[in-house]
XYZ file of C-alpha atoms in Angstrom:
355
model
C 0.000 0.000 0.000
C 2.802 2.422 0.845
C 4.628 1.722 -2.406
C 1.450 2.377 -4.411
C 0.624 5.562 -2.512
C 4.110 6.955 -3.071
C 3.858 6.147 -6.778
C 0.239 7.086 -7.544
C -0.175 10.281 -5.486
C 1.628 13.269 -6.983
C 3.546 15.847 -4.990
C 0.585 18.233 -5.354
C -1.838 15.570 -4.064
C -3.469 14.430 -7.317
C -4.335 10.725 -7.504
C -3.384 8.952 -10.728
C -6.977 8.546 -11.960
C -7.596 12.326 -12.222
C -11.057 12.017 -10.677
C -12.728 13.544 -7.630
C -14.700 10.346 -7.055
C -11.653 8.081 -7.218
C -9.743 10.563 -5.048
C -12.414 9.956 -2.401
C -12.112 6.200 -2.862
C -8.342 6.497 -2.312
C -8.723 8.628 0.825
C -11.426 6.372 2.325
C -9.189 3.360 1.753
C -6.218 5.023 3.435
C -8.342 6.255 6.361
C -9.776 2.803 7.081
C -6.370 1.135 6.823
C -4.871 3.648 9.246
C -7.726 3.031 11.700
C -7.126 -0.708 11.515
C -3.351 -0.241 11.832
C -3.849 1.818 14.977
C -6.356 -0.557 16.554
C -4.122 -3.569 15.943
C -1.052 -1.636 17.117
C 0.897 -2.306 13.935
C 4.002 -0.291 13.060
C 3.509 3.099 11.443
C 4.028 3.836 7.781
C 6.965 6.051 6.799
C 6.859 9.828 7.025
C 6.975 9.967 3.231
C 3.741 7.988 3.111
C 1.935 10.277 5.563
C 3.141 13.351 3.672
C 1.664 12.055 0.416
C -1.591 11.045 2.109
C -2.040 14.518 3.602
C -1.404 16.082 0.211
C -4.188 13.946 -1.266
C -6.548 14.887 1.580
C -5.749 18.591 1.186
C -6.384 18.407 -2.572
C -9.852 16.891 -2.204
C -10.669 19.046 0.822
C -9.939 22.128 -1.278
C -12.781 21.415 -3.735
C -15.421 20.291 -1.196
C -18.214 22.785 -0.516
C -18.646 23.266 3.235
C -22.360 24.040 2.780
C -23.442 20.858 0.973
C -20.381 18.650 0.552
C -20.505 18.702 -3.244
C -17.446 18.677 -5.480
C -16.833 19.248 -9.185
C -17.714 16.051 -11.042
C -14.231 15.700 -12.522
C -12.933 12.646 -14.347
C -14.359 9.152 -14.334
C -17.174 8.421 -11.890
C -18.558 4.889 -11.632
C -20.409 5.362 -8.353
C -17.621 4.121 -6.077
C -18.276 4.836 -2.401
C -16.525 2.768 0.250
C -18.279 4.232 3.292
C -22.045 4.495 2.612
C -22.791 4.081 6.320
C -24.715 7.231 7.202
C -28.095 6.982 5.515
C -28.887 10.681 5.329
C -25.574 11.428 3.678
C -26.115 11.591 -0.064
C -23.605 10.107 -2.453
C -22.542 13.606 -3.532
C -21.726 14.773 0.007
C -17.972 14.392 0.453
C -17.812 15.921 3.939
C -18.002 12.544 5.676
C -14.860 11.289 3.931
C -12.991 14.542 4.529
C -13.987 14.665 8.202
C -12.851 11.073 8.709
C -9.518 11.733 6.980
C -8.881 14.863 9.049
C -9.669 12.966 12.249
C -7.368 10.079 11.347
C -4.394 11.912 9.865
C -4.572 15.463 11.312
C -6.215 14.639 14.673
C -8.650 17.553 14.250
C -12.153 18.038 12.883
C -12.677 19.793 9.580
C -16.368 20.541 10.039
C -18.721 21.554 12.851
C -18.766 18.985 15.662
C -22.437 19.771 16.294
C -23.337 17.869 13.123
C -25.023 14.796 14.640
C -24.432 12.670 11.534
C -20.689 13.207 11.741
C -20.662 12.627 15.501
C -22.523 9.324 15.249
C -20.231 8.101 12.502
C -17.059 8.979 14.417
C -18.462 7.371 17.539
C -19.161 4.145 15.633
C -15.481 4.050 14.617
C -14.448 4.840 18.214
C -12.833 8.102 17.173
C -12.975 10.961 19.714
C -14.597 14.287 18.902
C -11.901 16.913 18.411
C -11.777 20.646 18.092
C -12.299 22.027 14.623
C -8.962 22.771 13.011
C -8.037 26.030 11.349
C -9.175 26.577 7.778
C -6.764 25.015 5.315
C -6.111 25.262 1.628
C -7.141 28.825 0.860
C -3.937 29.149 -1.154
C -4.021 28.025 -4.816
C -3.105 24.459 -5.724
C -1.380 24.207 -9.078
C 0.204 21.153 -10.670
C -0.285 17.774 -12.331
C -2.920 19.061 -14.733
C -5.093 21.017 -12.282
C -5.404 24.586 -11.102
C -7.553 25.080 -7.992
C -8.485 28.593 -6.831
C -10.823 29.450 -3.952
C -11.120 33.175 -3.143
C -14.188 34.975 -1.780
C -16.568 31.983 -1.679
C -15.923 30.870 -5.269
C -14.107 27.782 -6.509
C -12.465 27.671 -9.925
C -10.939 24.496 -11.342
C -9.035 24.477 -14.622
C -7.942 21.189 -16.201
C -4.929 21.214 -18.497
C -2.760 18.529 -20.160
C -0.034 17.266 -17.856
C -0.394 13.499 -17.875
C 1.863 11.221 -15.844
C -0.861 8.564 -16.068
C -3.525 7.810 -18.660
C -6.241 10.442 -19.121
C -9.752 9.059 -18.729
C -11.630 11.838 -20.543
C -11.170 14.537 -23.167
C -11.404 17.348 -20.627
C -8.441 19.471 -21.726
C -8.960 23.157 -20.820
C -12.172 22.323 -18.939
C -13.293 24.841 -16.292
C -15.578 24.244 -13.309
C -16.992 27.229 -11.430
C -18.767 26.939 -8.079
C -20.153 29.973 -6.268
C -21.130 29.403 -2.632
C -21.701 25.724 -3.367
C -23.682 26.232 -6.607
C -21.998 24.548 -9.572
C -22.492 27.264 -12.232
C -20.124 25.792 -14.859
C -20.040 22.021 -14.577
C -18.531 18.808 -15.878
C -20.839 16.336 -17.603
C -19.764 13.289 -15.581
C -19.436 9.747 -16.919
C -22.824 7.954 -17.165
C -21.367 4.709 -18.554
C -18.145 2.876 -19.365
C -19.869 0.817 -22.064
C -19.020 1.818 -25.650
C -21.902 3.926 -26.947
C -22.835 7.384 -28.173
C -23.372 8.346 -24.536
C -19.867 7.318 -23.527
C -18.477 9.527 -26.294
C -20.811 12.385 -25.360
C -19.930 12.473 -21.669
C -16.219 11.697 -21.916
C -15.597 13.851 -24.999
C -15.351 17.631 -25.446
C -19.172 17.888 -25.500
C -19.192 16.876 -21.826
C -16.816 19.651 -20.779
C -16.427 23.422 -20.704
C -13.817 23.701 -23.404
C -13.358 24.434 -27.111
C -13.873 21.742 -29.747
C -12.201 22.224 -33.122
C -13.888 21.081 -36.346
C -16.080 18.689 -34.340
C -13.064 16.441 -33.707
C -11.733 14.676 -30.628
C -9.029 16.187 -28.452
C -7.285 12.791 -28.412
C -7.953 9.687 -30.534
C -9.543 6.846 -28.585
C -7.269 3.802 -28.640
C -9.444 1.365 -26.689
C -12.265 1.311 -24.137
C -10.191 3.045 -21.460
C -7.215 4.413 -23.372
C -6.449 7.455 -25.518
C -3.427 7.918 -27.743
C -1.435 11.067 -28.572
C -1.615 12.672 -25.144
C -0.832 16.371 -25.588
C 1.351 18.341 -23.199
C 0.987 21.860 -21.930
C 3.079 24.477 -23.684
C 2.847 26.760 -20.654
C 0.997 26.939 -17.329
C 1.630 30.070 -15.295
C -0.112 31.333 -12.173
C 0.196 34.852 -10.770
C -1.613 35.845 -7.589
C -2.143 39.596 -7.394
C -3.728 41.785 -4.737
C -7.077 42.137 -6.524
C -7.128 39.027 -8.710
C -5.481 35.745 -9.660
C -4.281 35.219 -13.234
C -3.678 31.820 -14.807
C -2.590 31.190 -18.386
C -2.194 27.812 -20.072
C -1.759 26.627 -23.662
C -1.569 23.391 -25.628
C -1.511 22.165 -29.227
C -3.644 19.212 -30.319
C -2.988 16.440 -32.833
C -4.306 18.643 -35.663
C -1.877 21.447 -34.681
C -4.669 23.641 -33.319
C -3.104 25.945 -30.744
C -5.428 26.918 -27.883
C -4.415 29.330 -25.126
C -6.744 30.008 -22.213
C -6.216 32.864 -19.760
C -8.270 33.183 -16.576
C -8.587 36.291 -14.419
C -10.489 35.696 -11.194
C -11.732 38.705 -9.232
C -13.992 38.844 -6.182
C -17.231 38.626 -8.171
C -16.041 38.038 -11.713
C -14.257 35.429 -13.805
C -12.830 36.532 -17.170
C -11.810 33.795 -19.612
C -9.903 34.769 -22.739
C -9.444 32.040 -25.351
C -6.929 32.715 -28.118
C -6.176 30.552 -31.145
C -3.983 30.020 -34.148
C -6.073 29.880 -37.316
C -5.481 26.256 -38.299
C -9.135 25.194 -37.925
C -12.187 25.975 -40.007
C -14.873 26.056 -37.348
C -14.896 25.630 -33.585
C -17.358 25.459 -30.732
C -17.037 27.067 -27.299
C -19.029 25.074 -24.740
C -20.359 26.322 -21.386
C -22.365 23.697 -19.491
C -24.633 25.578 -17.092
C -26.370 24.976 -13.805
C -29.992 23.801 -14.277
C -32.502 26.639 -14.148
C -33.952 29.462 -16.187
C -31.340 31.071 -18.424
C -32.068 33.767 -20.998
C -30.197 35.065 -24.048
C -30.159 38.706 -25.057
C -27.624 39.367 -27.805
C -24.230 38.311 -26.455
C -25.461 38.125 -22.850
C -26.757 35.001 -21.122
C -28.124 35.311 -17.601
C -30.221 33.872 -14.802
C -31.294 35.471 -11.534
C -27.790 35.327 -10.028
C -25.226 35.102 -12.825
C -24.559 37.044 -16.025
C -22.335 35.740 -18.835
C -21.114 38.215 -21.458
C -19.435 37.151 -24.701
C -17.197 39.548 -26.566
C -18.584 40.819 -29.867
C -16.787 39.116 -32.731
C -17.800 39.019 -36.418
C -16.497 35.451 -36.621
C -19.168 34.208 -34.208
C -21.794 32.418 -36.327
C -24.283 31.448 -33.658
C -24.921 31.679 -29.916
C -27.527 29.246 -28.628
C -28.840 27.576 -25.503
C -29.404 23.894 -26.222
C -30.585 20.906 -24.242
C -27.655 18.985 -22.815
C -27.142 16.206 -20.321
C -25.146 15.530 -17.205
C -24.573 12.414 -15.130
C -24.121 13.063 -11.414
C -24.624 9.353 -10.659
C -23.458 6.386 -12.721
C -26.112 5.222 -15.230
C -28.262 8.250 -14.393
C -28.578 11.386 -16.480
C -30.548 14.606 -16.240
C -31.141 17.567 -18.510
C -29.110 20.783 -18.225
C -28.827 23.937 -20.354
C -25.677 24.203 -22.468
C -24.446 27.416 -24.041
C -22.789 26.760 -27.390
C -20.896 29.434 -29.304
C -20.143 28.431 -32.888
C -17.416 30.452 -34.562
C -15.137 30.483 -37.589
C -11.366 30.706 -37.322
C -10.565 33.725 -35.179
C -7.832 34.944 -32.884
C -9.759 35.529 -29.657
C -13.050 35.072 -27.830
C -13.584 36.487 -24.341
C -16.168 35.340 -21.783
C -16.979 37.412 -18.694
C -18.945 35.814 -15.856
C -20.337 38.112 -13.159
C -22.146 37.209 -9.952
């Protein structure tokens, strides 16, 4: 177990499967093993092991909403859940796993001890109630294909190509945005591992907030679980300023399409500037939105809480809200609105999101 943890957990805390759900499965496994090791008075693991484990816990803890326990639905998700022991805890609530991991490895509580569901679970495992620890992970996490930012109640995740292990989805340049626990821009999920149009829909560019060139794949599928021609980032730079955080990343795909994405995150605004080299004929910018009532007026799309503004560009052919799908649970799907921006070869498109 130690050898695998040291190999499969990166220095920034990312588990090799690039998935929030499998990251939880990893952390639950490590928490239970450490409980058993302690109860049977076995020798401790090495300090290198505990350092990697804490990195993995911190990474997942960073993306968990304290209000509802939800996380971005990143990477493959087959419904794995090792500790479904508290009936009122929904599958999407990750707070139980994070609380357990903090108790086991940090000896503190992450969440409010007055939560009776957490208290009963910890009591069942014979773990004492501890004081709530100080807030962790407000600093950005950047590395191994992920940028995580959490200022002012918002969470921004940007996925970029830096693959030490096989990618499971075509989610290059994908962005998730959560505002006070509401997943405004969201990943499509998985739905199924079985070869089908739905597998291609959810795992491909259509299931992510990215740009798709000439209706082609970001990577050719080699087999059921493998892609070939993994691209690599050309740059990935983060600058944290007093009033905003700026992240820029770029990659070139198999067709030599160069895509650069620059994010500027302010207190109540996210600005995304996509720039391109004109090697494609037509492309599609995809924004997968939170379910609800969204309205289009010219280049502005809005609901009661969020406004999305697209830069005016003569190369934009069409802006439309279409019916899309997401899969929060394996083999389950539900309808969501998807904003699609169809455009001809151009140098830049800018999206401003205000809340």
